[in-house]
Amino acid sequence: MPELRLRPRTVSELVDAAFALYRQNSTQYILVSALANVPLLIVQLVLQPTNPATLLAAGFTVLFTLSLASIVTFAIMGAAVVRLGSEAYLGGEPDLARTLRVVIPRVPALIVANVLLAMLLSIGFLLLFVGAIYVAARYFAVSIVIVLEGKGPVAAFSRASSLSRDRKWHVFKTMLLVFLIYFILSIGVSAFATLTGSSVIQLVASTLFTIVAYPVIALTQMMLYYDCRIRNEGFDLEQMAATLDAGSAALATGGAAQQ
């Protein structure tokens, strides 16, 4: 397992560190991912029409409901995983209950930010796909900023843009690598589920894969956030100084108590 101290990392090192964080607390990540995805799975199973005429009549309602549920699901899941991963990366003890108490009040801001980001990505797709890549790289940390810094949706876009300044290629390559790993694994799961010939089994298998694997993507984004802060703001030095100050204060307190 690679060491997880605060330092600048290459693309492969960031993804490797994300997997290392995942292995340290995989149970908590899977649990929070399941809490977010199982309700969505139930909605999909209930709303899944089998009759083509029903599908045509209920198409818009089903699509809107699933889209809304997906936005809420991934907002909660991504935010909780980022918060848990951040606590572990900074040397704390991840606590799922405490994390949910912090994350849930920020869900409305996360939903607004995700909708705005989706609109920008849609506009970017119209610009020969390159625009979407630029938007994704520039604003990769919007949700993370809301979760870890407590900023509102608009301020989060400005902050994310500042973090990714001169780092967009680094961000893009890192996310491309982790999504490529995720995509290849998902193909294998989908191919296996397709052999059953059951759409329900395929849907359940896809959800189970998301529950287990998607936290790695969120952890990689979180690692990128700290990597940008380390490179741009000297965050590692700030943390080191804070640790030294805390140690000095503890020694002073202990010495005073002995006297």
mmCIF file of C-alpha atoms in Angstrom:
data_model
loop_
_atom_site.group_PDB
_atom_site.id
_atom_site.type_symbol
_atom_site.label_atom_id
_atom_site.label_comp_id
_atom_site.label_asym_id
_atom_site.label_seq_id
_atom_site.Cartn_x
_atom_site.Cartn_y
_atom_site.Cartn_z
ATOM 1 C CA MET A 1 0.000 0.000 0.000
ATOM 2 C CA PRO A 2 1.458 3.433 -0.937
ATOM 3 C CA GLU A 3 2.053 5.980 1.814
ATOM 4 C CA LEU A 4 -0.652 8.615 2.048
ATOM 5 C CA ARG A 5 1.206 11.628 3.380
ATOM 6 C CA LEU A 6 0.404 15.025 1.893
ATOM 7 C CA ARG A 7 2.559 15.639 -1.188
ATOM 8 C CA PRO A 8 2.208 16.381 -4.916
ATOM 9 C CA ARG A 9 1.424 13.250 -6.930
ATOM 10 C CA THR A 10 1.576 12.121 -10.543
ATOM 11 C CA VAL A 11 -1.526 10.890 -12.384
ATOM 12 C CA SER A 12 -0.946 7.208 -11.603
ATOM 13 C CA GLU A 13 0.017 7.982 -7.999
ATOM 14 C CA LEU A 14 -3.261 9.868 -7.446
ATOM 15 C CA VAL A 15 -5.345 6.943 -8.676
ATOM 16 C CA ASP A 16 -3.210 4.492 -6.690
ATOM 17 C CA ALA A 17 -3.670 6.593 -3.535
ATOM 18 C CA ALA A 18 -7.433 6.691 -4.125
ATOM 19 C CA PHE A 19 -7.505 2.885 -4.243
ATOM 20 C CA ALA A 20 -5.401 2.775 -1.068
ATOM 21 C CA LEU A 21 -7.864 5.054 0.744
ATOM 22 C CA TYR A 22 -10.718 2.887 -0.507
ATOM 23 C CA ARG A 23 -9.119 -0.271 0.862
ATOM 24 C CA GLN A 24 -8.572 1.339 4.275
ATOM 25 C CA ASN A 25 -12.289 2.032 4.834
ATOM 26 C CA SER A 26 -14.037 0.106 2.056
ATOM 27 C CA THR A 27 -16.935 -0.969 4.296
ATOM 28 C CA GLN A 28 -17.968 2.607 5.056
ATOM 29 C CA TYR A 29 -17.672 3.692 1.425
ATOM 30 C CA ILE A 30 -19.734 0.744 0.217
ATOM 31 C CA LEU A 31 -22.341 1.338 2.917
ATOM 32 C CA VAL A 32 -22.847 5.001 2.064
ATOM 33 C CA SER A 33 -22.907 4.122 -1.628
ATOM 34 C CA ALA A 34 -25.560 1.483 -0.966
ATOM 35 C CA LEU A 35 -27.662 3.910 1.100
ATOM 36 C CA ALA A 36 -27.683 6.273 -1.879
ATOM 37 C CA ASN A 37 -28.139 3.738 -4.686
ATOM 38 C CA VAL A 38 -30.596 1.187 -3.306
ATOM 39 C CA PRO A 39 -33.525 3.666 -3.221
ATOM 40 C CA LEU A 40 -32.737 4.578 -6.840
ATOM 41 C CA LEU A 41 -32.690 0.892 -7.766
ATOM 42 C CA ILE A 42 -36.121 0.424 -6.183
ATOM 43 C CA VAL A 43 -37.492 3.405 -8.124
ATOM 44 C CA GLN A 44 -36.067 1.997 -11.361
ATOM 45 C CA LEU A 45 -37.560 -1.439 -10.737
ATOM 46 C CA VAL A 46 -40.980 0.014 -9.885
ATOM 47 C CA LEU A 47 -41.071 2.412 -12.831
ATOM 48 C CA GLN A 48 -39.579 0.025 -15.337
ATOM 49 C CA PRO A 49 -42.394 -0.590 -17.868
ATOM 50 C CA THR A 50 -42.527 -3.857 -19.756
ATOM 51 C CA ASN A 51 -45.222 -2.892 -22.281
ATOM 52 C CA PRO A 52 -44.013 -0.679 -25.200
ATOM 53 C CA ALA A 53 -47.274 1.307 -25.121
ATOM 54 C CA THR A 54 -46.782 1.986 -21.404
ATOM 55 C CA LEU A 55 -43.202 3.010 -22.064
ATOM 56 C CA LEU A 56 -44.321 5.535 -24.689
ATOM 57 C CA ALA A 57 -47.061 6.985 -22.466
ATOM 58 C CA ALA A 58 -44.968 7.202 -19.329
ATOM 59 C CA GLY A 59 -41.664 8.004 -20.995
ATOM 60 C CA PHE A 60 -41.305 11.621 -19.918
ATOM 61 C CA THR A 61 -42.477 10.972 -16.354
ATOM 62 C CA VAL A 62 -40.139 8.002 -15.956
ATOM 63 C CA LEU A 63 -37.198 9.882 -17.458
ATOM 64 C CA PHE A 64 -37.770 12.953 -15.292
ATOM 65 C CA THR A 65 -38.190 10.901 -12.107
ATOM 66 C CA LEU A 66 -35.090 8.819 -12.734
ATOM 67 C CA SER A 67 -33.039 11.873 -13.692
ATOM 68 C CA LEU A 68 -34.039 13.691 -10.514
ATOM 69 C CA ALA A 69 -33.398 10.606 -8.386
ATOM 70 C CA SER A 70 -29.985 10.147 -10.025
ATOM 71 C CA ILE A 71 -28.959 13.739 -9.314
ATOM 72 C CA VAL A 72 -29.918 13.428 -5.648
ATOM 73 C CA THR A 73 -28.333 9.970 -5.329
ATOM 74 C CA PHE A 74 -24.967 10.888 -6.776
ATOM 75 C CA ALA A 75 -24.909 14.189 -4.889
ATOM 76 C CA ILE A 76 -25.318 12.407 -1.551
ATOM 77 C CA MET A 77 -23.031 9.507 -2.403
ATOM 78 C CA GLY A 78 -20.218 11.602 -3.835
ATOM 79 C CA ALA A 79 -20.366 14.128 -0.994
ATOM 80 C CA ALA A 80 -20.318 11.490 1.739
ATOM 81 C CA VAL A 81 -17.451 9.547 0.149
ATOM 82 C CA VAL A 82 -15.428 12.748 -0.284
ATOM 83 C CA ARG A 83 -16.004 13.729 3.343
ATOM 84 C CA LEU A 84 -15.048 10.285 4.637
ATOM 85 C CA GLY A 85 -12.002 10.134 2.381
ATOM 86 C CA SER A 86 -10.879 13.602 3.414
ATOM 87 C CA GLU A 87 -10.981 12.688 7.104
ATOM 88 C CA ALA A 88 -8.896 9.568 6.462
ATOM 89 C CA TYR A 89 -6.400 11.372 4.195
ATOM 90 C CA LEU A 90 -5.817 14.123 6.769
ATOM 91 C CA GLY A 91 -5.163 11.578 9.496
ATOM 92 C CA GLY A 92 -8.553 11.550 11.202
ATOM 93 C CA GLU A 93 -10.946 8.721 11.953
ATOM 94 C CA PRO A 94 -13.789 8.512 9.388
ATOM 95 C CA ASP A 95 -17.229 8.438 10.993
ATOM 96 C CA LEU A 96 -20.216 7.723 8.758
ATOM 97 C CA ALA A 97 -22.887 9.111 11.102
ATOM 98 C CA ARG A 98 -21.000 12.372 11.613
ATOM 99 C CA THR A 99 -20.342 12.597 7.881
ATOM 100 C CA LEU A 100 -24.032 12.278 6.997
ATOM 101 C CA ARG A 101 -24.948 14.972 9.546
ATOM 102 C CA VAL A 102 -22.534 17.333 7.794
ATOM 103 C CA VAL A 103 -23.387 16.336 4.222
ATOM 104 C CA ILE A 104 -27.198 16.201 4.223
ATOM 105 C CA PRO A 105 -27.714 19.967 4.893
ATOM 106 C CA ARG A 106 -25.506 20.676 1.863
ATOM 107 C CA VAL A 107 -27.479 18.469 -0.542
ATOM 108 C CA PRO A 108 -29.625 21.368 -1.917
ATOM 109 C CA ALA A 109 -26.458 23.335 -2.774
ATOM 110 C CA LEU A 110 -24.953 20.207 -4.348
ATOM 111 C CA ILE A 111 -28.062 19.651 -6.485
ATOM 112 C CA VAL A 112 -28.039 23.257 -7.717
ATOM 113 C CA ALA A 113 -24.332 23.028 -8.510
ATOM 114 C CA ASN A 114 -24.741 19.705 -10.335
ATOM 115 C CA VAL A 115 -27.606 21.081 -12.446
ATOM 116 C CA LEU A 116 -25.546 24.159 -13.366
ATOM 117 C CA LEU A 117 -22.556 21.973 -14.189
ATOM 118 C CA ALA A 118 -24.732 19.691 -16.356
ATOM 119 C CA MET A 119 -25.936 22.746 -18.283
ATOM 120 C CA LEU A 120 -22.360 23.910 -18.863
ATOM 121 C CA LEU A 121 -21.338 20.415 -19.960
ATOM 122 C CA SER A 122 -24.272 20.294 -22.396
ATOM 123 C CA ILE A 123 -23.154 23.572 -23.928
ATOM 124 C CA GLY A 124 -19.629 22.208 -24.066
ATOM 125 C CA PHE A 125 -20.788 19.128 -25.988
ATOM 126 C CA LEU A 126 -22.122 21.435 -28.681
ATOM 127 C CA LEU A 127 -18.573 22.740 -29.154
ATOM 128 C CA LEU A 128 -17.259 19.528 -30.710
ATOM 129 C CA PHE A 129 -16.915 17.777 -27.334
ATOM 130 C CA VAL A 130 -13.729 19.710 -26.513
ATOM 131 C CA GLY A 131 -15.753 22.290 -24.626
ATOM 132 C CA ALA A 132 -17.200 19.611 -22.348
ATOM 133 C CA ILE A 133 -13.713 18.322 -21.505
ATOM 134 C CA TYR A 134 -12.617 21.850 -20.651
ATOM 135 C CA VAL A 135 -15.667 22.436 -18.431
ATOM 136 C CA ALA A 136 -15.210 19.089 -16.651
ATOM 137 C CA ALA A 137 -11.531 19.807 -15.963
ATOM 138 C CA ARG A 138 -12.054 23.413 -14.919
ATOM 139 C CA TYR A 139 -14.917 22.708 -12.523
ATOM 140 C CA PHE A 140 -13.991 19.212 -11.350
ATOM 141 C CA ALA A 141 -13.926 20.315 -7.696
ATOM 142 C CA VAL A 142 -17.255 22.181 -7.480
ATOM 143 C CA SER A 143 -19.006 19.561 -5.339
ATOM 144 C CA ILE A 144 -15.893 18.951 -3.267
ATOM 145 C CA VAL A 145 -15.581 22.655 -2.457
ATOM 146 C CA ILE A 146 -19.207 22.708 -1.278
ATOM 147 C CA VAL A 147 -18.638 19.661 0.938
ATOM 148 C CA LEU A 148 -15.220 20.455 2.379
ATOM 149 C CA GLU A 149 -15.205 24.257 2.391
ATOM 150 C CA GLY A 150 -18.914 24.930 2.915
ATOM 151 C CA LYS A 151 -19.247 27.341 -0.018
ATOM 152 C CA GLY A 152 -22.457 27.992 -1.935
ATOM 153 C CA PRO A 153 -22.987 26.844 -5.542
ATOM 154 C CA VAL A 154 -21.882 30.086 -7.238
ATOM 155 C CA ALA A 155 -18.836 30.616 -5.015
ATOM 156 C CA ALA A 156 -17.905 26.950 -5.509
ATOM 157 C CA PHE A 157 -17.563 27.449 -9.278
ATOM 158 C CA SER A 158 -15.185 30.359 -8.754
ATOM 159 C CA ARG A 159 -13.155 28.430 -6.196
ATOM 160 C CA ALA A 160 -12.978 25.307 -8.397
ATOM 161 C CA SER A 161 -11.817 27.410 -11.337
ATOM 162 C CA SER A 162 -9.053 28.858 -9.180
ATOM 163 C CA LEU A 163 -7.938 25.413 -8.011
ATOM 164 C CA SER A 164 -7.692 24.018 -11.547
ATOM 165 C CA ARG A 165 -5.815 27.013 -12.973
ATOM 166 C CA ASP A 166 -2.796 25.698 -14.918
ATOM 167 C CA ARG A 167 -3.747 22.164 -13.786
ATOM 168 C CA LYS A 168 -6.501 21.237 -16.263
ATOM 169 C CA TRP A 169 -4.395 18.780 -18.251
ATOM 170 C CA HIS A 170 -3.290 17.094 -15.011
ATOM 171 C CA VAL A 171 -6.928 16.916 -13.854
ATOM 172 C CA PHE A 172 -8.114 15.560 -17.203
ATOM 173 C CA LYS A 173 -5.483 12.807 -17.406
ATOM 174 C CA THR A 174 -6.170 11.687 -13.837
ATOM 175 C CA MET A 175 -9.928 11.479 -14.291
ATOM 176 C CA LEU A 176 -9.509 9.831 -17.695
ATOM 177 C CA LEU A 177 -7.400 7.081 -16.123
ATOM 178 C CA VAL A 178 -9.826 6.312 -13.284
ATOM 179 C CA PHE A 179 -12.873 6.443 -15.587
ATOM 180 C CA LEU A 180 -11.108 4.127 -18.038
ATOM 181 C CA ILE A 181 -10.521 1.590 -15.255
ATOM 182 C CA TYR A 182 -14.155 1.967 -14.151
ATOM 183 C CA PHE A 183 -15.441 1.579 -17.737
ATOM 184 C CA ILE A 184 -13.416 -1.546 -18.471
ATOM 185 C CA LEU A 185 -14.606 -3.230 -15.276
ATOM 186 C CA SER A 186 -18.220 -2.202 -15.946
ATOM 187 C CA ILE A 187 -18.077 -3.780 -19.406
ATOM 188 C CA GLY A 188 -17.100 -7.090 -17.838
ATOM 189 C CA VAL A 189 -19.952 -6.916 -15.314
ATOM 190 C CA SER A 190 -22.480 -5.915 -17.992
ATOM 191 C CA ALA A 191 -21.369 -8.697 -20.340
ATOM 192 C CA PHE A 192 -21.757 -11.281 -17.584
ATOM 193 C CA ALA A 193 -25.203 -9.952 -16.582
ATOM 194 C CA THR A 194 -26.352 -9.875 -20.216
ATOM 195 C CA LEU A 195 -25.824 -13.633 -20.455
ATOM 196 C CA THR A 196 -28.741 -14.115 -18.049
ATOM 197 C CA GLY A 197 -31.161 -12.494 -20.504
ATOM 198 C CA SER A 198 -32.981 -10.742 -17.647
ATOM 199 C CA SER A 199 -33.250 -6.957 -17.639
ATOM 200 C CA VAL A 200 -33.881 -7.010 -13.887
ATOM 201 C CA ILE A 201 -30.661 -8.943 -13.212
ATOM 202 C CA GLN A 202 -28.775 -6.567 -15.498
ATOM 203 C CA LEU A 203 -30.136 -3.569 -13.598
ATOM 204 C CA VAL A 204 -29.313 -5.094 -10.206
ATOM 205 C CA ALA A 205 -25.810 -6.087 -11.353
ATOM 206 C CA SER A 206 -25.167 -2.594 -12.685
ATOM 207 C CA THR A 207 -26.285 -1.053 -9.395
ATOM 208 C CA LEU A 208 -24.150 -3.410 -7.323
ATOM 209 C CA PHE A 209 -21.143 -2.554 -9.448
ATOM 210 C CA THR A 210 -21.793 1.167 -8.953
ATOM 211 C CA ILE A 211 -22.123 0.678 -5.193
ATOM 212 C CA VAL A 212 -18.765 -1.083 -4.978
ATOM 213 C CA ALA A 213 -16.741 0.770 -7.619
ATOM 214 C CA TYR A 214 -17.990 4.357 -7.863
ATOM 215 C CA PRO A 215 -16.478 5.522 -4.539
ATOM 216 C CA VAL A 216 -13.027 5.192 -6.144
ATOM 217 C CA ILE A 217 -13.969 7.913 -8.637
ATOM 218 C CA ALA A 218 -15.105 10.256 -5.863
ATOM 219 C CA LEU A 219 -11.924 9.524 -3.892
ATOM 220 C CA THR A 220 -9.808 10.284 -6.960
ATOM 221 C CA GLN A 221 -11.543 13.648 -7.346
ATOM 222 C CA MET A 222 -10.903 14.331 -3.670
ATOM 223 C CA MET A 223 -7.221 13.450 -4.086
ATOM 224 C CA LEU A 224 -7.058 15.819 -7.060
ATOM 225 C CA TYR A 225 -8.592 18.593 -4.959
ATOM 226 C CA TYR A 226 -5.884 18.254 -2.325
ATOM 227 C CA ASP A 227 -3.208 17.813 -4.986
ATOM 228 C CA CYS A 228 -4.190 21.161 -6.514
ATOM 229 C CA ARG A 229 -4.188 22.796 -3.086
ATOM 230 C CA ILE A 230 -0.754 21.363 -2.334
ATOM 231 C CA ARG A 231 0.675 22.569 -5.647
ATOM 232 C CA ASN A 232 -1.062 25.974 -5.701
ATOM 233 C CA GLU A 233 -1.399 26.903 -2.042
ATOM 234 C CA GLY A 234 1.203 24.921 -0.112
ATOM 235 C CA PHE A 235 -1.525 23.067 1.767
ATOM 236 C CA ASP A 236 0.916 20.364 2.863
ATOM 237 C CA LEU A 237 3.125 22.973 4.522
ATOM 238 C CA GLU A 238 0.106 24.533 6.239
ATOM 239 C CA GLN A 239 -0.880 21.156 7.669
ATOM 240 C CA MET A 240 2.670 20.450 8.775
ATOM 241 C CA ALA A 241 2.864 23.811 10.544
ATOM 242 C CA ALA A 242 -0.494 23.226 12.223
ATOM 243 C CA THR A 243 0.668 19.800 13.432
ATOM 244 C CA LEU A 244 3.879 21.261 14.839
ATOM 245 C CA ASP A 245 1.947 24.047 16.584
ATOM 246 C CA ALA A 246 -0.448 21.521 18.106
ATOM 247 C CA GLY A 247 2.484 19.410 19.304
ATOM 248 C CA SER A 248 4.193 22.432 20.856
ATOM 249 C CA ALA A 249 0.978 23.443 22.610
ATOM 250 C CA ALA A 250 0.562 19.912 23.988
ATOM 251 C CA LEU A 251 4.121 19.877 25.294
ATOM 252 C CA ALA A 252 3.665 23.285 26.916
ATOM 253 C CA THR A 253 0.433 22.155 28.549
ATOM 254 C CA GLY A 254 2.062 18.966 29.801
ATOM 255 C CA GLY A 255 5.012 20.888 31.220
ATOM 256 C CA ALA A 256 2.738 23.332 33.022
ATOM 257 C CA ALA A 257 0.737 20.473 34.498
ATOM 258 C CA GLN A 258 3.870 18.814 35.856
ATOM 259 C CA GLN A 259 4.910 22.027 37.563
#
